[in-house]
Tab-separated table of C-alpha atoms in Angstrom:
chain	number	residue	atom	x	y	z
A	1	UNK	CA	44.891	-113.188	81.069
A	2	UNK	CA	41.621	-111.674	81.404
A	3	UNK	CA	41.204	-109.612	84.515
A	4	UNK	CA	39.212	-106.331	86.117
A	5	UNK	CA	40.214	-103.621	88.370
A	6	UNK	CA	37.688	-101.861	90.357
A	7	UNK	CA	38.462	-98.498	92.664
A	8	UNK	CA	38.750	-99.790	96.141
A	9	UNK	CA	36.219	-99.218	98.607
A	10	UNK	CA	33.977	-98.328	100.541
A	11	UNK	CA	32.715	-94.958	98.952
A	12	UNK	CA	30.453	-92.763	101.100
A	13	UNK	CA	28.279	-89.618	99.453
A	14	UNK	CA	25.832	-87.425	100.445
A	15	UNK	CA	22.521	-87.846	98.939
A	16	UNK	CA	22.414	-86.008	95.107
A	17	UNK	CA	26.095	-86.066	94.851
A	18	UNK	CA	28.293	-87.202	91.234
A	19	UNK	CA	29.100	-90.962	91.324
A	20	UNK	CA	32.044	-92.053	89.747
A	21	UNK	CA	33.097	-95.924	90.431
A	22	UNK	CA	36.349	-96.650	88.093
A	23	UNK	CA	37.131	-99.820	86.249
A	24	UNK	CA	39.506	-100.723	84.091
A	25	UNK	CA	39.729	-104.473	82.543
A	26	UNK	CA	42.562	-106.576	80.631
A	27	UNK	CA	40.885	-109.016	77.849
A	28	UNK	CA	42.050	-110.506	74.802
A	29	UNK	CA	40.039	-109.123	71.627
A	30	UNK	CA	36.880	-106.872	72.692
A	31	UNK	CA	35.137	-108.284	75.657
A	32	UNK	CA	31.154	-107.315	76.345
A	33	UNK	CA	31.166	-104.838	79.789
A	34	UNK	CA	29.231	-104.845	82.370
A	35	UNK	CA	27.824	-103.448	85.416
A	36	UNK	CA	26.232	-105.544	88.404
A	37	UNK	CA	24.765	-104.134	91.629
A	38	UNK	CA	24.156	-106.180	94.772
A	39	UNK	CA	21.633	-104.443	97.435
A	40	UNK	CA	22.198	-105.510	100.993
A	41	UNK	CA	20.957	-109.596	101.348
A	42	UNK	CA	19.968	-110.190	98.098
A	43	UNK	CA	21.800	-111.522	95.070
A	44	UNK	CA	23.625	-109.260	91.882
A	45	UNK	CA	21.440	-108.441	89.752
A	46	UNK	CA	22.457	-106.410	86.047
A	47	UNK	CA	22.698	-102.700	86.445
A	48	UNK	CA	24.093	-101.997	82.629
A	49	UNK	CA	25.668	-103.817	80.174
A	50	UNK	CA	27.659	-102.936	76.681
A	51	UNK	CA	29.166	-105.180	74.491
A	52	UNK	CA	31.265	-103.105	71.730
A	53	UNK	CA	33.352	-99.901	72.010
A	54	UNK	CA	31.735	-96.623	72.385
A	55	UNK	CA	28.568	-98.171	73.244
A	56	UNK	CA	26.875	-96.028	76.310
A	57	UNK	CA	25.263	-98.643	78.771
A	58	UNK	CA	22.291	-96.832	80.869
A	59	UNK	CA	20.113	-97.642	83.535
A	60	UNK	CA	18.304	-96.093	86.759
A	61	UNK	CA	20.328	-92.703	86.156
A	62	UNK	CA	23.424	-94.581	85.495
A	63	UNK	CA	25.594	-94.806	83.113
A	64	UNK	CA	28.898	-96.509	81.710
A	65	UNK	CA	30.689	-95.727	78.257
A	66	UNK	CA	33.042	-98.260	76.934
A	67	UNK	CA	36.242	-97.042	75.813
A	68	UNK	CA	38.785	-99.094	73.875
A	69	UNK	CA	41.750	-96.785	74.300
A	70	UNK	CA	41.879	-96.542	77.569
A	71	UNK	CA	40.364	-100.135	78.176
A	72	UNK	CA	37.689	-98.551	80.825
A	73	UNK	CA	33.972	-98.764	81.558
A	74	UNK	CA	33.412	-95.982	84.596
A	75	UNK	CA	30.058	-96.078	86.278
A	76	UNK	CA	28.624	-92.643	86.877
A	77	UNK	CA	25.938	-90.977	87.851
A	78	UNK	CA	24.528	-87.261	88.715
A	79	UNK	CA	23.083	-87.605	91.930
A	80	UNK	CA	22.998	-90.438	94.280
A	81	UNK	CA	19.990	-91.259	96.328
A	82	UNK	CA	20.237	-93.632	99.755
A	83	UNK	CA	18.559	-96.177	97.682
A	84	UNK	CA	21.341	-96.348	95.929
A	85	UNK	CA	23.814	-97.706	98.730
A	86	UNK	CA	24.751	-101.211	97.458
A	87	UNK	CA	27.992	-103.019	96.463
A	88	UNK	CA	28.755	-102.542	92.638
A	89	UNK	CA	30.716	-105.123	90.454
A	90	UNK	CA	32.314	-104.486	86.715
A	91	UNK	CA	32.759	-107.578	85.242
A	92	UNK	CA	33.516	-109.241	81.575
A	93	UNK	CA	33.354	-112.106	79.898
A	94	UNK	CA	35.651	-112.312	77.234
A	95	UNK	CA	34.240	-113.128	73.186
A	96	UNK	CA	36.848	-115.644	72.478
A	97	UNK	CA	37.710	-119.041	73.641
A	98	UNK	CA	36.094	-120.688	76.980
A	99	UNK	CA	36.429	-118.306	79.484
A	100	UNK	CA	34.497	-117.638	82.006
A	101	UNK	CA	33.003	-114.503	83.394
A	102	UNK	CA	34.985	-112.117	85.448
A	103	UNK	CA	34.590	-109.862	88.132
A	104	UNK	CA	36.650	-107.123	90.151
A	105	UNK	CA	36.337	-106.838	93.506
A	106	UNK	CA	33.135	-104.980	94.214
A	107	UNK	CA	32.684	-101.241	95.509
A	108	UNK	CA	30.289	-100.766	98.597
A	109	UNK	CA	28.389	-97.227	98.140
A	110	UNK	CA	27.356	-95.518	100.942
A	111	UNK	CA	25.017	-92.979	100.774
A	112	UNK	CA	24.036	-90.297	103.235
A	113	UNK	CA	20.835	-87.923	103.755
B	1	UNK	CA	9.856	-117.084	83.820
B	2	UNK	CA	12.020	-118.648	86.506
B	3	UNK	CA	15.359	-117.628	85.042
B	4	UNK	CA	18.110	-119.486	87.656
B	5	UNK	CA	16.790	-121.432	91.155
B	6	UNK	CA	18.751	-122.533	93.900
B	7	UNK	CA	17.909	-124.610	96.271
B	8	UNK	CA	18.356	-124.287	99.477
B	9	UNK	CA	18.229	-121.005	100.486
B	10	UNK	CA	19.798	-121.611	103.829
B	11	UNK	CA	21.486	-124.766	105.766
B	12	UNK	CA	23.569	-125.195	108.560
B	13	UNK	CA	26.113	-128.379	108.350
B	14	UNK	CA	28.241	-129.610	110.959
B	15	UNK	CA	31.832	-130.327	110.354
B	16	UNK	CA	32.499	-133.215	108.210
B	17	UNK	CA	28.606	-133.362	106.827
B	18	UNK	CA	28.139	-133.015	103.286
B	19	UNK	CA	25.409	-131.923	101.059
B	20	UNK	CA	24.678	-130.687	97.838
B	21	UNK	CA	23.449	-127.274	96.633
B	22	UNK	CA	21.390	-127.277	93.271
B	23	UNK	CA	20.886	-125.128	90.593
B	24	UNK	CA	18.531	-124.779	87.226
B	25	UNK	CA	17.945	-122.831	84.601
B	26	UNK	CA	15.393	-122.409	82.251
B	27	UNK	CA	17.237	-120.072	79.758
B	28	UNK	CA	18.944	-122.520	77.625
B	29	UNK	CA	22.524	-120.963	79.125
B	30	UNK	CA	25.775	-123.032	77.834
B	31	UNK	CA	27.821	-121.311	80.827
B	32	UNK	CA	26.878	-122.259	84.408
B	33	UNK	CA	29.200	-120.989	87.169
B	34	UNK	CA	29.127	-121.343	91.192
B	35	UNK	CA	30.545	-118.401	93.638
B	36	UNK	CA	31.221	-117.600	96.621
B	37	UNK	CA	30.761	-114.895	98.784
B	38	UNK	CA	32.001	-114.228	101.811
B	39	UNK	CA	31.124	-111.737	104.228
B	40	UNK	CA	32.010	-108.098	103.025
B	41	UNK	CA	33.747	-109.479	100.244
B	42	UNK	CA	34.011	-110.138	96.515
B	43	UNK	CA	32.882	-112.835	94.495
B	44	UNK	CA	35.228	-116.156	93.729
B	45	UNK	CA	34.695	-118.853	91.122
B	46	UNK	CA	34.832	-121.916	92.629
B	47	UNK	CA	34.003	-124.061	89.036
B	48	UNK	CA	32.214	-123.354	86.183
B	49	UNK	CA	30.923	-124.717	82.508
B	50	UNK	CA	30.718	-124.344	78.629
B	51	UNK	CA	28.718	-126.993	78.307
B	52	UNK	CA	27.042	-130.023	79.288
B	53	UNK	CA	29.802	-132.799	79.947
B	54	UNK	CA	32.178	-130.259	80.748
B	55	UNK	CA	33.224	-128.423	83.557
B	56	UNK	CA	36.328	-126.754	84.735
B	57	UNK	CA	37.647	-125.497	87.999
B	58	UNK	CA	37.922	-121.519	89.166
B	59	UNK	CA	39.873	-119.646	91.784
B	60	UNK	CA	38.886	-121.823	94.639
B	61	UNK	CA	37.722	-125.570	93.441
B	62	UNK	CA	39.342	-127.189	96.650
B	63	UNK	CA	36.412	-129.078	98.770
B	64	UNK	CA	33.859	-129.122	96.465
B	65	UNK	CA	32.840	-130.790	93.192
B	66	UNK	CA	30.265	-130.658	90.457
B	67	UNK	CA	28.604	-131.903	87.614
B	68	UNK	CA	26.987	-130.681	84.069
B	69	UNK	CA	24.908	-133.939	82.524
B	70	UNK	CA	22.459	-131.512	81.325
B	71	UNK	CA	22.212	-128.165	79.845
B	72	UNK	CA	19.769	-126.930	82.856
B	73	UNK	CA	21.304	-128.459	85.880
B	74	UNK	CA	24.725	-127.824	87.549
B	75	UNK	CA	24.560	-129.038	91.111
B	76	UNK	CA	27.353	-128.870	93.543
B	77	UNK	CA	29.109	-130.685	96.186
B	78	UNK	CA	30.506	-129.980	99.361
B	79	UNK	CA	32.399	-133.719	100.857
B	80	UNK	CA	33.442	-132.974	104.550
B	81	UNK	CA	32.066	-129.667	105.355
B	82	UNK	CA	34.374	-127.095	106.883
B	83	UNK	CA	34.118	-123.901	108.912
B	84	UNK	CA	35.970	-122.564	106.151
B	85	UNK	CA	32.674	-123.124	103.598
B	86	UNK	CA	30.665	-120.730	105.370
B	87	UNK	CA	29.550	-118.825	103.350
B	88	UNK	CA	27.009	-117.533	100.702
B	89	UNK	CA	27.098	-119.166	96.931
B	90	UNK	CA	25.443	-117.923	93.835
B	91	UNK	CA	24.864	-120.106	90.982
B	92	UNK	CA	24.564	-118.037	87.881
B	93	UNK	CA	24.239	-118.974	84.072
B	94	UNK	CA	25.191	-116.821	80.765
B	95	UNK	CA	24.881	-117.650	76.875
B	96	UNK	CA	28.037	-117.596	75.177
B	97	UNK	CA	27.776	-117.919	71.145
B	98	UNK	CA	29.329	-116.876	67.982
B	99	UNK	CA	27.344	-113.765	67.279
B	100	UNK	CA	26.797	-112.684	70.845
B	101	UNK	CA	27.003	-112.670	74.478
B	102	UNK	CA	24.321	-112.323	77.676
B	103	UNK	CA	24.699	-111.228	80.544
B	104	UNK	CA	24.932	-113.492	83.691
B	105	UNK	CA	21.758	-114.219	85.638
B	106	UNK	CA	22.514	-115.083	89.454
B	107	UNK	CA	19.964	-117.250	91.663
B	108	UNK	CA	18.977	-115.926	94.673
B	109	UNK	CA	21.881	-117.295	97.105
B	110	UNK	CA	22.342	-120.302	99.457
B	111	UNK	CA	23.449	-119.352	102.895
B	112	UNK	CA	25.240	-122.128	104.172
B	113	UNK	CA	26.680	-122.188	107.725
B	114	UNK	CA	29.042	-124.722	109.183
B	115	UNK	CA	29.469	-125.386	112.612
């Protein structure tokens, strides 16, 4: 089946340290990727997206390459800022058949001045 | 540009109450789905659809229903409220197709409490 794995949580940084938030997905065929972010309270809104391989998704400073071969789509970015604490979700929705969209778990991000 | 509304934002229910949550879109979306979230945690699918007319159930249907009669609306149900449906719930919608895929696009969030 279709599924996503996300790094467990939570994740606390210092302010302008390297990100890195793995995820690695099962699909059939080649699912579009994608990266929401949910800020404390409010709902998930889209932080990145890509829907073939190789594609770079970008946004806000961060980014997320979709790889085939190793059936990934890491979030990164160079240096975190407090605004940035939030809990991020990788997610798919597979191209074929009626299936619905997927998530992993979600990764709360601290960040620290 | 309203994208997806839910309505209401927050309600308290007392055991055994039930009500129902609603959710539009303007978007033209074929999927419509309905989460959950509870505290600290991860999203779950309770149902979701391809279409209107058809619906299917996710990773935690049990206590609630819903409905798809048209492309815009996808309310649902809670029968006999529980403690156990506290919680928050997102509706979101996405546009599945042939030649390409969207992204989802969540509403805002009921906060439902029951006591």
């Amino acid at each position: 089946g279709n599924s996503v794995t996300q790094m467990e949580g939570p994740v606390t940084l210092s302010e302008e340290a390297f990100l890195t938030i793995n995820c690695t997905y099962t699909a059939t065929g080649y699912p579009s990727l994608f990266w929401y972010v949910q800020y404390p309270g409010e709902g998930l809104q889209l932080l990145l997206k890509a829907t073939k391989a190789d594609d770079k998704g970008s946004n806000k400073g961060f980014e997320a390459t979709y790889r085939k071969e190793t059936t990934s789509f890491h979030l990164e970015k160079g240096s975190v800022q407090v605004s940035d604490s939030a809990v991020y979700f990788c997610a798919l929705i597979p191209n074929s058949g009626n299936t619905p969209l997927v998530f992993g778990k979600g990764t709360r991000l601290s960040v620290i001045a | 540009n309203a994208g997806v509304t839910q309505t209401p934002k927050f309600r308290i229910l007392k055991i055994g109450q039930s009500m129902t949550l609603q959710c539009t879109q303007d978007m033209n979306h074929n999927y419509m789905y309905w989460y959950r979230q509870d505290p600290g945690m991860g999203l779950k699918l309770i149902y979701y659809s391809v279409g209107a007319g058809i619906t299917d159930k996710g990773e935690v249907p049990n206590g609630y229903n819903v409905s798809r009669s048209t492309t815009e609306d996808f309310p649902l149900r809670l029968e006999l409220a529980a403690p156990s449906q506290t919680s928050v719930y997102f509706c979101a919608s996405s546009y599945k197709g042939a030649l390409r895929n969207t992204e989802a696009f969540f509403g805002q969030g009921t906060r439902l409490t029951v006591v």
